[in-house]
Amino acid sequence: MLRMTTACCLLLQLACLAAAPGAVPMEITPVAPGVWRCRFGQPEALTPTHFRSAPIAAEALAAMPAVDKPPLAAAELHVAVSARGCSLRLPLGTDEGIYGLGLNTRWFEKSGRRQMLIPSDGPEDPAGPSHAPVPFYVSTAGYGVYVDTARFATFNVGNVAPVEDAASGAGAMADNTADLYRARGLAVRHMLVEAPAAQGVDVYLFAGPALLDAVRRYVLFAGGGAVPPLWGLGMVYRGKSDFGAADGLSLARKLREQHIPCDVFGLEPGWQTKAYSCSFVWDKGRFPDPDAYLRQLRELGFHVSVWQHAFTHPDSPIHEALRPMSGDYRVWGGLVPDFALPEARRIFSEHHQQVLFGKGVDAVKLDECDYQPFGPEPWSFPTASRFPSGLDGEQMHSLFGLLYQQTLLEPLTAANRRTWGLVRQSGALAAPLPYVVYSDSYDHRCYVRGLANQGFGGLLWVPEVREASSLEDLYRRVQTVIFSPLAQIDPWYMKLPPWQQINAEKSNRGEVMPEAPEATVIVRRLLELRMSLVPYLYAAFNEYRLHGTPPIRALIMDWPGDPAARGIDDQFMCGPSLLVAPLFAGQASRQVYLPRGRWCDFWTNEILAGGRSVAVRKPLDQMPLYVREGAILPLARPVEHIAADTVFELEARVYGTPTGPYVLYEDDGLTNDYLRGQQCTVI
Ligand code: GAL
């Protein structure tokens, strides 16, 4: 429930058939308002649209500005099919900025780069592999393109020159190497998409007029964005891998004693008898009475999230039933269930209903569902695998995370329960899935780039906090995490919370650092800031569902015409009006780009003119955070955790003259009844 006090603060159709010479015919059909499908050759049957997680949000698309023709003309698309697969060439203007293609945390704007869309557990790969490759891109010219394939597609973003474009090379002679090589740049640009094996493909075009409109249309085409349960927006703490019930409870109690906000307690591999591969059976040594343990956590106000991966150990009670419904290669001795088969899903999810969800577990962390495309020692199933559904190993790798998420969502949806899970691989059309992508990687700068990148692909991404190289590093990391879709402290290999000990070895020796009391105070205050933003974030997620606007966005989405915003990947918008510019350990100050308009420093209320970069310093317990002029920012009195009867006491801060009404969403925060109209808005 929301209770509001207003404290005005401070200042302030089948359209055409076209055949380019030497190419196969293409058919362009409108599929939803502002969305067209171009079909050529014989598309494969088992693609992401075949396995979509939700129907197209047609009404929401119809409510967007009408557009009468596709953003690219059929005559501009060149397609070809060969024994190797198919390819598609699309035009690119010399000045277009291209974003998306999944969750690569190394590159932001993609022009001039080749990106290989292969799922990988190494997301910082400049070649494109990531935890969530998505064959969708958007352009600053105001359109989006989605290639519906589960193949490991390659996108050559402007770095190919078809033979007819002889003018593409500048070729100028120069008297120094830099200028000589600069002349190699291409003047005319094309996007070339290659999809191996497929003998045709469906390509979807999304109209603008602006880049953000194309992103919205893509998200709505996927079915609209996921909405978390209210508790999903609170803090998550994950215990050490081998914690048993006693360790878990003692830590959970300490979190409450120390008044550290926390809504979700996470269990890592140790809950099971076998973990690599998984038995999906509680270990009675560490957890003599799982029901009592889960009840005690619930009584302390925690929701529980449980780790697992899908590879099913021979000792698992579902191993034999799954055997005929699995791939022909094992991983870590376990079966790889074919989640494309309804029967495999049923066996898997019914067992999980029995051992987890039916006992009160609310969320899962779906680990290890990615791949290792280039390393010499891959551990996951080979691309040559075959699955009974007809998928091969390559297609299954692209779809595995998506199908796995859907499988474990089914029993919760059937019980009318919302969830907010974690997953290590996602992909195309994932927006409606209530899971957030995480990683083992730990580069803070890449984490922030992931936050800026996530929205282009209809994805959600969570950086996390584990160990830290200094207290400054700890605080700066926490300051990033509190602005992410799932705010997670994940010391899965550390006994003590990082505010008690930042060093993993010392943590495991039980040595509390001398600065722990001060660190606890600072971290608690930061987590409280997150808790005060919960109603604001909840509204942003409802906007994601209804209108497709990503809750966390790169600046270029909101200021598409601003050339200075094009390359900014170390700042992002959180909700409609907060601009976050994280600091990294070792940075005494940083430049923050404030787009045009006026901005208010969240901490000092200083008003700053935008359209320029400013040098910013912040003390260790604050991050650069700015509020857009004209915003209404609801801030809740922070609670330590969100219960069914929690009443948020809100203060609405008004920054200048409001540019319009602000809408808050209120519902039970727990079930899917909001989808059936059980939701109020407060304007
Ligand atoms: C990793 C995962 C970590 C942690 C660990 C436990 O694969 O990325 O977050 O869960 O497994 O073994």
mmCIF file with all atom_site columns, C-alpha atoms and ligand atoms in Angstrom, residues 241 268-269 276 307 365 367-368 424 438-440 464 490 492, ligand 1:
data_model
loop_
_atom_site.group_PDB
_atom_site.id
_atom_site.type_symbol
_atom_site.label_atom_id
_atom_site.label_alt_id
_atom_site.label_comp_id
_atom_site.label_asym_id
_atom_site.label_entity_id
_atom_site.label_seq_id
_atom_site.pdbx_PDB_ins_code
_atom_site.Cartn_x
_atom_site.Cartn_y
_atom_site.Cartn_z
_atom_site.occupancy
_atom_site.B_iso_or_equiv
_atom_site.pdbx_formal_charge
_atom_site.auth_seq_id
_atom_site.auth_comp_id
_atom_site.auth_asym_id
_atom_site.auth_atom_id
_atom_site.pdbx_PDB_model_num
ATOM   1  C CA . SER A 1 241 ? 28.052 -22.470 -1.227  1.00 0.00 ? 241 SER A CA 1
ATOM   2  C CA . GLU A 1 268 ? 23.898 -21.908 -3.268  1.00 0.00 ? 268 GLU A CA 1
ATOM   3  C CA . PRO A 1 269 ? 24.865 -25.476 -4.399  1.00 0.00 ? 269 PRO A CA 1
ATOM   4  C CA . TYR A 1 276 ? 27.751 -30.837 -10.401 1.00 0.00 ? 276 TYR A CA 1
ATOM   5  C CA . TRP A 1 307 ? 20.653 -22.261 -6.925  1.00 0.00 ? 307 TRP A CA 1
ATOM   6  C CA . LYS A 1 365 ? 19.053 -19.076 -9.760  1.00 0.00 ? 365 LYS A CA 1
ATOM   7  C CA . ASP A 1 367 ? 23.302 -21.422 -13.347 1.00 0.00 ? 367 ASP A CA 1
ATOM   8  C CA . GLU A 1 368 ? 25.679 -22.840 -15.966 1.00 0.00 ? 368 GLU A CA 1
ATOM   9  C CA . ARG A 1 424 ? 23.192 -17.033 -16.568 1.00 0.00 ? 424 ARG A CA 1
ATOM   10 C CA . TYR A 1 438 ? 24.165 -12.429 -13.865 1.00 0.00 ? 438 TYR A CA 1
ATOM   11 C CA . SER A 1 439 ? 27.785 -13.398 -14.328 1.00 0.00 ? 439 SER A CA 1
ATOM   12 C CA . ASP A 1 440 ? 30.903 -14.664 -12.618 1.00 0.00 ? 440 ASP A CA 1
ATOM   13 C CA . GLU A 1 464 ? 26.858 -8.165  -7.905  1.00 0.00 ? 464 GLU A CA 1
ATOM   14 C CA . ASP A 1 490 ? 26.532 -12.551 -3.626  1.00 0.00 ? 490 ASP A CA 1
ATOM   15 C CA . TRP A 1 492 ? 28.895 -17.276 -2.496  1.00 0.00 ? 492 TRP A CA 1
HETATM 16 C C1 . GAL B 2 .   ? 28.878 -20.290 -10.445 1.00 0.00 ? 1   GAL B C1 1
HETATM 17 C C2 . GAL B 2 .   ? 27.923 -19.094 -10.373 1.00 0.00 ? 1   GAL B C2 1
HETATM 18 C C3 . GAL B 2 .   ? 28.147 -18.396 -9.052  1.00 0.00 ? 1   GAL B C3 1
HETATM 19 C C4 . GAL B 2 .   ? 27.921 -19.376 -7.934  1.00 0.00 ? 1   GAL B C4 1
HETATM 20 C C5 . GAL B 2 .   ? 28.766 -20.636 -8.137  1.00 0.00 ? 1   GAL B C5 1
HETATM 21 C C6 . GAL B 2 .   ? 28.454 -21.698 -7.105  1.00 0.00 ? 1   GAL B C6 1
HETATM 22 O O1 . GAL B 2 .   ? 28.740 -20.978 -11.636 1.00 0.00 ? 1   GAL B O1 1
HETATM 23 O O2 . GAL B 2 .   ? 28.143 -18.212 -11.453 1.00 0.00 ? 1   GAL B O2 1
HETATM 24 O O3 . GAL B 2 .   ? 27.309 -17.273 -8.918  1.00 0.00 ? 1   GAL B O3 1
HETATM 25 O O4 . GAL B 2 .   ? 26.558 -19.695 -7.886  1.00 0.00 ? 1   GAL B O4 1
HETATM 26 O O5 . GAL B 2 .   ? 28.541 -21.179 -9.415  1.00 0.00 ? 1   GAL B O5 1
HETATM 27 O O6 . GAL B 2 .   ? 29.133 -22.880 -7.415  1.00 0.00 ? 1   GAL B O6 1
#
